[in-house]
PDB file of C-alpha atoms in Angstrom:
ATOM      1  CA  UNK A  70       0.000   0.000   0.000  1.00 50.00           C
ATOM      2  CA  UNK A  71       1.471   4.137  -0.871  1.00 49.00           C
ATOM      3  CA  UNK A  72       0.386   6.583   1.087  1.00 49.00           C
ATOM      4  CA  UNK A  73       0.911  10.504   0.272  1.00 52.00           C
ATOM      5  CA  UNK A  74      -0.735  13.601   1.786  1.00 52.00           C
ATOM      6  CA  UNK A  75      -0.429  17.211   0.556  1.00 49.00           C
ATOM      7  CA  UNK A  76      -2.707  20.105   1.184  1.00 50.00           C
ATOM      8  CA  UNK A  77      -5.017  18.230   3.724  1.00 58.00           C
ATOM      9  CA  UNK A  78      -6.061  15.372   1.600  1.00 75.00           C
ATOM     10  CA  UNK A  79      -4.555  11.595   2.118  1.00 82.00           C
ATOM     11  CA  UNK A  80      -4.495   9.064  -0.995  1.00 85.00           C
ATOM     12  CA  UNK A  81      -3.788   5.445  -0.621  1.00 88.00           C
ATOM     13  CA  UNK A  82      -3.382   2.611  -2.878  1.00 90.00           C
ATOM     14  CA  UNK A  83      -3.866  -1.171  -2.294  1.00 92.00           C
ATOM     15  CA  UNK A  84      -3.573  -3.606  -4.435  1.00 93.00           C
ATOM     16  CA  UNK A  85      -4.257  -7.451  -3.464  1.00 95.00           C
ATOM     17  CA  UNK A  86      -3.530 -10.481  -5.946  1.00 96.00           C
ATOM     18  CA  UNK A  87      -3.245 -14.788  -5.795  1.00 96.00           C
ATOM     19  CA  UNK A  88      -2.974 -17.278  -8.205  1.00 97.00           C
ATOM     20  CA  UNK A  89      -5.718 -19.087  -7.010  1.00 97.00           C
ATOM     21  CA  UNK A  90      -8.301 -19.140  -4.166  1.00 97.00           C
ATOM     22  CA  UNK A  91     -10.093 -22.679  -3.125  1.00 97.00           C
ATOM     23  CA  UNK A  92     -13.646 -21.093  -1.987  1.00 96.00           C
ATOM     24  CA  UNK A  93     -14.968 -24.606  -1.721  1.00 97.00           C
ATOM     25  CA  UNK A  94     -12.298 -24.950   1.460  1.00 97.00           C
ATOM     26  CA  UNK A  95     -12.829 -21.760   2.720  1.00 96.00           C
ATOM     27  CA  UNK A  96     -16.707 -22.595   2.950  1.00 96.00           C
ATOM     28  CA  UNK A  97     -16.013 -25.243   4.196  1.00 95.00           C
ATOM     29  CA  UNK A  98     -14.121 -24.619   6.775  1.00 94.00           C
ATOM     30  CA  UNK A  99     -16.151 -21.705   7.938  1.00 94.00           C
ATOM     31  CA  UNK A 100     -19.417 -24.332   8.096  1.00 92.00           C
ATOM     32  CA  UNK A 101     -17.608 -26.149  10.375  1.00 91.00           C
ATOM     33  CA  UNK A 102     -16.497 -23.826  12.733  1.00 90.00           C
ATOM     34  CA  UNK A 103     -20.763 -22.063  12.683  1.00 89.00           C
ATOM     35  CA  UNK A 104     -21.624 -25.776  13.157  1.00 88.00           C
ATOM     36  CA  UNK A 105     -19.231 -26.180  16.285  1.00 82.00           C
ATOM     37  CA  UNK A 106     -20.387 -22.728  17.577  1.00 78.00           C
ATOM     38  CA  UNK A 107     -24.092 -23.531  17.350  1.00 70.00           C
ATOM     39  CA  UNK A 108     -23.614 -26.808  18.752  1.00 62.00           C
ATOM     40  CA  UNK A 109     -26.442 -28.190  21.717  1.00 50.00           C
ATOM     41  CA  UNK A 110     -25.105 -30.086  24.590  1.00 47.00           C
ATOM     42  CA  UNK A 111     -27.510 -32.583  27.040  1.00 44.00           C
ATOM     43  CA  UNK A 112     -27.473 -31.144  30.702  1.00 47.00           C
ATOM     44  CA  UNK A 113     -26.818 -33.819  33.272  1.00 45.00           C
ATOM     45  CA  UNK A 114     -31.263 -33.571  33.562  1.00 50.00           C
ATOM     46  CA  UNK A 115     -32.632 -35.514  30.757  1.00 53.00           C
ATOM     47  CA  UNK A 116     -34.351 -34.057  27.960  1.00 53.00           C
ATOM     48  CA  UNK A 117     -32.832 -30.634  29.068  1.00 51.00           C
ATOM     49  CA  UNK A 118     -31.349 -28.930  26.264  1.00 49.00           C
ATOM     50  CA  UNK A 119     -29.499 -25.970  26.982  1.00 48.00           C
ATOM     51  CA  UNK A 120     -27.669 -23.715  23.815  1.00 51.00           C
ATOM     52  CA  UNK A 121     -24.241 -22.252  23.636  1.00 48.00           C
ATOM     53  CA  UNK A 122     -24.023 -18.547  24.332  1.00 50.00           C
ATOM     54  CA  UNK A 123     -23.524 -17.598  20.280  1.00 53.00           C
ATOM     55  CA  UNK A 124     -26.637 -19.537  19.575  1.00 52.00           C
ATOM     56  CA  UNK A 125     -28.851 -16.486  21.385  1.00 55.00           C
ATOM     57  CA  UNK A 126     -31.463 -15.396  18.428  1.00 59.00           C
ATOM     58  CA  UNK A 127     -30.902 -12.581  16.390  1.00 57.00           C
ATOM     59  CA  UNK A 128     -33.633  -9.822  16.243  1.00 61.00           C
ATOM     60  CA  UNK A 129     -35.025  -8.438  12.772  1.00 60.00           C
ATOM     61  CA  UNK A 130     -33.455  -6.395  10.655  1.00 61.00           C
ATOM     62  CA  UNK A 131     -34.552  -2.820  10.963  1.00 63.00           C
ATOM     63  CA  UNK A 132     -35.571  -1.193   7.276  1.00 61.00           C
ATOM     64  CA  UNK A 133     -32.638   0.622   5.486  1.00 61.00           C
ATOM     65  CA  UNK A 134     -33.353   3.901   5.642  1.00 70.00           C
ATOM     66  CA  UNK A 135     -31.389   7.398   3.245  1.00 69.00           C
ATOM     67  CA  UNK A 136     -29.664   8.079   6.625  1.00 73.00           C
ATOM     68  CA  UNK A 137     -28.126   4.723   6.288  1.00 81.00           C
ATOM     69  CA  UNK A 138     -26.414   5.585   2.793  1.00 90.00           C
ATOM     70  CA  UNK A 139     -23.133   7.406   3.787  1.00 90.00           C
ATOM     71  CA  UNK A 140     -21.869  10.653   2.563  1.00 90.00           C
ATOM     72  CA  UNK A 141     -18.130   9.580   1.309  1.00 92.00           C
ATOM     73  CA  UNK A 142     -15.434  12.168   2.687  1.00 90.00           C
ATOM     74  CA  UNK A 143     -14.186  14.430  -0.271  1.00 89.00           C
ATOM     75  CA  UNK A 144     -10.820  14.400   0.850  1.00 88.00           C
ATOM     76  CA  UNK A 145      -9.600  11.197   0.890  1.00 90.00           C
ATOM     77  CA  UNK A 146      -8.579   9.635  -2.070  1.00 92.00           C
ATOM     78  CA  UNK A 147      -8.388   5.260  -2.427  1.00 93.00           C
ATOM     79  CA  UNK A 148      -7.697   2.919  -5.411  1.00 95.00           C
ATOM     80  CA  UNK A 149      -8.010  -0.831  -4.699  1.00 96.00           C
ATOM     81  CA  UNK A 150      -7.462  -3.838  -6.832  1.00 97.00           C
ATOM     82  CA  UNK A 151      -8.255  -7.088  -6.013  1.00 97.00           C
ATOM     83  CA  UNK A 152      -7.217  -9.800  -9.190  1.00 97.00           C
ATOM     84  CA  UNK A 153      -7.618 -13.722  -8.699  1.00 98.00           C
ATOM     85  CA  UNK A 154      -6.501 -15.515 -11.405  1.00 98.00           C
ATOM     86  CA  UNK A 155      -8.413 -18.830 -10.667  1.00 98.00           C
ATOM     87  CA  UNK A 156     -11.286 -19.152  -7.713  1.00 98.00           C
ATOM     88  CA  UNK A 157     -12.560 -22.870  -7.024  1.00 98.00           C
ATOM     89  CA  UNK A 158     -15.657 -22.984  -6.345  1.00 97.00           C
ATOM     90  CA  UNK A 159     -18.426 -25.876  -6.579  1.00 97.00           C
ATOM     91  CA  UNK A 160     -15.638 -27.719  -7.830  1.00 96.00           C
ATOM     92  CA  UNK A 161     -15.054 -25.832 -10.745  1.00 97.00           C
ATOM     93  CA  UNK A 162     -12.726 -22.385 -11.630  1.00 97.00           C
ATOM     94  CA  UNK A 163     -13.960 -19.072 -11.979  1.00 98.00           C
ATOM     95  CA  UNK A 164     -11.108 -17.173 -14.060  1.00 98.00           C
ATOM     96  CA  UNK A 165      -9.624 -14.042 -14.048  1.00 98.00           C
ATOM     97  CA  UNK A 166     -11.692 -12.320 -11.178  1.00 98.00           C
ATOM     98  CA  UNK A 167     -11.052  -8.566 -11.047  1.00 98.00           C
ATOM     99  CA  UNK A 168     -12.018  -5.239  -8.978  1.00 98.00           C
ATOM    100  CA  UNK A 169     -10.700  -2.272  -9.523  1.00 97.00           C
ATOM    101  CA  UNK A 170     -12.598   0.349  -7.072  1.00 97.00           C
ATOM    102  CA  UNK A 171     -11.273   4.317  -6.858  1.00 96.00           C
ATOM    103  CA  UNK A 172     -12.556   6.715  -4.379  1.00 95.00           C
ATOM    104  CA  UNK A 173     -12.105  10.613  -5.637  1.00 94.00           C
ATOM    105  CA  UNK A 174     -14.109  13.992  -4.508  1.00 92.00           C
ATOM    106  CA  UNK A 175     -16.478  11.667  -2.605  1.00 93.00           C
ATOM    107  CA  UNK A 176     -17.489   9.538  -5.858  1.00 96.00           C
ATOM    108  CA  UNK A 177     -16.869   5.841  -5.503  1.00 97.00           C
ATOM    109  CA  UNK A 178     -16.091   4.120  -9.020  1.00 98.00           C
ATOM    110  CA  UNK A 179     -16.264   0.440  -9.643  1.00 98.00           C
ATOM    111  CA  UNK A 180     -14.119   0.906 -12.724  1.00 97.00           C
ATOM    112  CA  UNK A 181     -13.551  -2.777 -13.220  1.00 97.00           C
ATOM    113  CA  UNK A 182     -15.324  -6.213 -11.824  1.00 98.00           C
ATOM    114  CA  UNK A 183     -14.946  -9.022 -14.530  1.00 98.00           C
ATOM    115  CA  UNK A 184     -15.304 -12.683 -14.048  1.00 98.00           C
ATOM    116  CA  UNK A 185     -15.518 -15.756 -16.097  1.00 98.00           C
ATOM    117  CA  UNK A 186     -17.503 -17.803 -15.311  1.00 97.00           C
ATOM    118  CA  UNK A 187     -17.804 -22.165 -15.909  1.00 96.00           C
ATOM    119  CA  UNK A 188     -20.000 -22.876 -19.386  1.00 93.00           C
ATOM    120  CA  UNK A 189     -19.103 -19.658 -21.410  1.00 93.00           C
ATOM    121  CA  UNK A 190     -19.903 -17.226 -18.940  1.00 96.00           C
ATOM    122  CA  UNK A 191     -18.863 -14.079 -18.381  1.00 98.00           C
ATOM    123  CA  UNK A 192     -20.241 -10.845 -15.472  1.00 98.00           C
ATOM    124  CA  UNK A 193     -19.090  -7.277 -16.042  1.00 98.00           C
ATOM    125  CA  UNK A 194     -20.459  -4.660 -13.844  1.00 98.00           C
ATOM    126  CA  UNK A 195     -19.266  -1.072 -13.739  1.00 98.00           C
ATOM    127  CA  UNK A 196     -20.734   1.385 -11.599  1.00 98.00           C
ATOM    128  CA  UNK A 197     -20.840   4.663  -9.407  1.00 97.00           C
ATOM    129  CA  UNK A 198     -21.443   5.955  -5.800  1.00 97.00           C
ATOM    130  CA  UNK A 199     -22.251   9.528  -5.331  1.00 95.00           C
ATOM    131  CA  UNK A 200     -25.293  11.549  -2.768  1.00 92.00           C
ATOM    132  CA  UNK A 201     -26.728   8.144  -2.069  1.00 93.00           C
ATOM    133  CA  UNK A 202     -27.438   7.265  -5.737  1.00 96.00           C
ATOM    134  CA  UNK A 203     -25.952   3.919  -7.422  1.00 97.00           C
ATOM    135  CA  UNK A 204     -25.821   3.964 -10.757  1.00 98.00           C
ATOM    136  CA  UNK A 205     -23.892   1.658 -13.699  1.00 98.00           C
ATOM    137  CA  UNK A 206     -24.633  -0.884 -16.419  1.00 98.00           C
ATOM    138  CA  UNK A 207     -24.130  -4.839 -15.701  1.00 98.00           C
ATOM    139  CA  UNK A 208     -23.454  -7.165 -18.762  1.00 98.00           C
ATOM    140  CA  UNK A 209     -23.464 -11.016 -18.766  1.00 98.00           C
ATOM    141  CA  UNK A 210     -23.582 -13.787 -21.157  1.00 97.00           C
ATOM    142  CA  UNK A 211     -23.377 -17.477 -21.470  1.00 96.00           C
ATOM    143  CA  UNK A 212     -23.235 -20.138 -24.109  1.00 94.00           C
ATOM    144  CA  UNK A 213     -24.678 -22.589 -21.645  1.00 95.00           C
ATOM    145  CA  UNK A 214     -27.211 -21.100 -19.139  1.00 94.00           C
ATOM    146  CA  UNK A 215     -28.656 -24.888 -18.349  1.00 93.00           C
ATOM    147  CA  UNK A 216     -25.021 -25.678 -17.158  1.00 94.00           C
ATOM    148  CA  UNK A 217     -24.766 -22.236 -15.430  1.00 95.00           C
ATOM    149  CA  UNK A 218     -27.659 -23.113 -13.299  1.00 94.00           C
ATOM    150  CA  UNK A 219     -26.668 -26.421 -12.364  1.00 94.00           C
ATOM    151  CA  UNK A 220     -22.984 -25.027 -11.473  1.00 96.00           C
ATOM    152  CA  UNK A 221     -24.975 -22.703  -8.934  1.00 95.00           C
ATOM    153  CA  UNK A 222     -26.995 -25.905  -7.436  1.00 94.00           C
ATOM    154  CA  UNK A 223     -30.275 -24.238  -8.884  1.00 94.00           C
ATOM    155  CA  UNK A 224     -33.250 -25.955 -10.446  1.00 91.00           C
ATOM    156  CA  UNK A 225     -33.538 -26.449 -13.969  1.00 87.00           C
ATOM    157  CA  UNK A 226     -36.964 -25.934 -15.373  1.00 85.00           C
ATOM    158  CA  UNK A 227     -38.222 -28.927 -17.336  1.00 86.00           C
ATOM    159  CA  UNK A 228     -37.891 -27.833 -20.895  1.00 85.00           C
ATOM    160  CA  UNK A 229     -36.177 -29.497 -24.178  1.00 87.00           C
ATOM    161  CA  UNK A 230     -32.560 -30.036 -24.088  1.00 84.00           C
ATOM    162  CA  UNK A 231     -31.892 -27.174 -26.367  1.00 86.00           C
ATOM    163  CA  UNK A 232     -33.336 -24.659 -24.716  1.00 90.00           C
ATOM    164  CA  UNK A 233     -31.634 -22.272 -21.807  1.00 92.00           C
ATOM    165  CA  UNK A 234     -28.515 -22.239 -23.425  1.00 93.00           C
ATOM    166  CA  UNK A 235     -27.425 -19.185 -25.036  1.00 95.00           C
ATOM    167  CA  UNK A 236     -27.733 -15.946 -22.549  1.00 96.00           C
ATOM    168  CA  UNK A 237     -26.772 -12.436 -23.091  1.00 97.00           C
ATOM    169  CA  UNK A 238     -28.228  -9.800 -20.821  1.00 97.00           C
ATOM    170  CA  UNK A 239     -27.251  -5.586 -20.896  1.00 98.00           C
ATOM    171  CA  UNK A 240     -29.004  -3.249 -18.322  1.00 98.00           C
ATOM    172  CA  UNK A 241     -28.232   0.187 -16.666  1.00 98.00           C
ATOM    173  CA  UNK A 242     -29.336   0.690 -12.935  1.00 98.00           C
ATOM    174  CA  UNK A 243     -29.878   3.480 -10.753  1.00 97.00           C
ATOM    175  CA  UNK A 244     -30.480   2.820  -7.025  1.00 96.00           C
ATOM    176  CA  UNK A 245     -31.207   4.877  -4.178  1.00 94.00           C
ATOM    177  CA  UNK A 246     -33.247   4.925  -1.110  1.00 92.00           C
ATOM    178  CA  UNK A 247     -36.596   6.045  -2.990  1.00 92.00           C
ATOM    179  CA  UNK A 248     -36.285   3.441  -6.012  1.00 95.00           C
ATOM    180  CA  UNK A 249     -34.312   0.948  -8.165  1.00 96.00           C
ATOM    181  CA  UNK A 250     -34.376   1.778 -11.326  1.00 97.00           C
ATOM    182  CA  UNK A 251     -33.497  -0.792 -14.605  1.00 97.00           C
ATOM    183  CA  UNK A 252     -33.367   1.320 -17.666  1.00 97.00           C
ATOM    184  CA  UNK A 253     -32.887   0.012 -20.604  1.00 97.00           C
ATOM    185  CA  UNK A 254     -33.162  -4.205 -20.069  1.00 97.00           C
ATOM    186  CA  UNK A 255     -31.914  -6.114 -22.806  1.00 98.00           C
ATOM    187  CA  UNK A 256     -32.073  -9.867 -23.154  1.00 97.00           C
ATOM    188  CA  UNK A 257     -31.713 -12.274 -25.198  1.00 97.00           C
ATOM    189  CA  UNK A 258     -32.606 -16.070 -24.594  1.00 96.00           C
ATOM    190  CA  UNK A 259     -31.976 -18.517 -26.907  1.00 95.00           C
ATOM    191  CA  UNK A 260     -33.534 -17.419 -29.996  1.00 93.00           C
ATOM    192  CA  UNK A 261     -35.882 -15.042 -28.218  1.00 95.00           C
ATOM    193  CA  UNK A 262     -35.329 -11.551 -27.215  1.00 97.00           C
ATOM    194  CA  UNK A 263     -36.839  -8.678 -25.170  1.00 95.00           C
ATOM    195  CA  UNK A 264     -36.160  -5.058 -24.579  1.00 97.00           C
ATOM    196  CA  UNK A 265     -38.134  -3.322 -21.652  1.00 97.00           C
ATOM    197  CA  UNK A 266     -37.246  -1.250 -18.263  1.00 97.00           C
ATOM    198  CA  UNK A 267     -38.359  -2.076 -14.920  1.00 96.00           C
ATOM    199  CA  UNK A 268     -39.164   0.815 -11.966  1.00 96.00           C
ATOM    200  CA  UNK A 269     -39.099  -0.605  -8.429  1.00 95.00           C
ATOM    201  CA  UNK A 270     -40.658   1.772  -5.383  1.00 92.00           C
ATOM    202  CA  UNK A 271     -39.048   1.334  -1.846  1.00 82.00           C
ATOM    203  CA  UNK A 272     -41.868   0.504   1.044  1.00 67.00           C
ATOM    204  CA  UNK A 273     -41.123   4.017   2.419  1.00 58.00           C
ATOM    205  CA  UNK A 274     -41.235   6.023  -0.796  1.00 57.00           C
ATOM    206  CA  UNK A 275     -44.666   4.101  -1.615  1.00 53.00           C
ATOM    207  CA  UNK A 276     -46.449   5.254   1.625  1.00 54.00           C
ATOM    208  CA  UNK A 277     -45.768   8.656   0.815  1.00 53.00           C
TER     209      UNK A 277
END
């Protein structure tokens, strides 16, 4: 990491890499430590069951509310790259994972995040953080959706063998606490294809 300050304002850079990250282990691994943790044990009375101390429930989630969305500091400057050249995961290798984030004038840019994917696939995302707003365009494709899905453990509708295959999707999205936004949608499916827009109200910006 380089850090330099002049005139009041701080700017750091970080860049993380590996050749290769086994997410099957590290899942793993982490579901057998939350299974050790969450563990019951039999008190010398029978049938008395009594949990650990990290088992006590967790209460609801409260609604996320505009106050929640911070205001990024305009004087601190931050570019971060993260690359992984091969992550395992559900036994097979996602390739050539990359973020590339920069923080400037209190903007946050997600100037890269790339990934391909098993079965042709491929996610792109690019986006912006300003006054509470997300906005940015998401691309992915696929030559084989049907093996996508079963990659990600997910059902596969019951249709003929030569259908959910090809996949190529394009949107721009604007999100902030009032509304998500999807404008334009473009998809294609197979040999079908569909252009459209979709406008999404929070609960709180609906009761008003």
């Amino acid at each position: 990491p380089l850090w330099s300050r002049g005139l009041g304002d701080v700017y750091k850079r970080q860049v993380l890499a590996s050749p290769k990250v086994n997410l099957d282990e590290i899942l793993a691994d982490a579901q057998q430590a939350n299974n050790s943790v969450t563990s019951t044990k039999v008190d010398a009375a029978p049938g008395v069951v009594t949990q650990t101390p990290n088992s006590t429930p967790i209460p609801p989630e409260e609604p996320v509310t505009a106050a929640a969305w911070p205001d990024l500091p305009q004087k601190l400057s931050v570019n971060a790259q993260f690359q992984v050249s091969d992550i395992i995961y559900n036994n097979q290798i996602i390739r050539d994972f990359s973020i590339v984030t920069n923080l400037n004038n209190g903007i946050l840019s997600l100037e890269k995040f790339n990934a391909f994917l098993p079965s042709g696939g491929q996610l792109s995302v690019l986006g912006n953080y300003s006054n509470k707003t997300i906005t940015g365009q998401a691309t992915a494709r696929t030559e084989d959706l049907r093996g996508l899905l079963k990659w990600l453990k997910m059902d596969v509708p019951s249709v003929p063998n030569d259908r959910l295959r090809r996949l190529e999707s394009k949107t721009r999205f604007s999100i902030s606490p009032e509304q998500v936004v999807l404008n334009p949608i473009s998809l294609t499916l197979d040999v079908s294809h569909l252009d459209g827009a979709c406008l999404l109200y929070t609960s709180d910006a609906a009761d008003e």
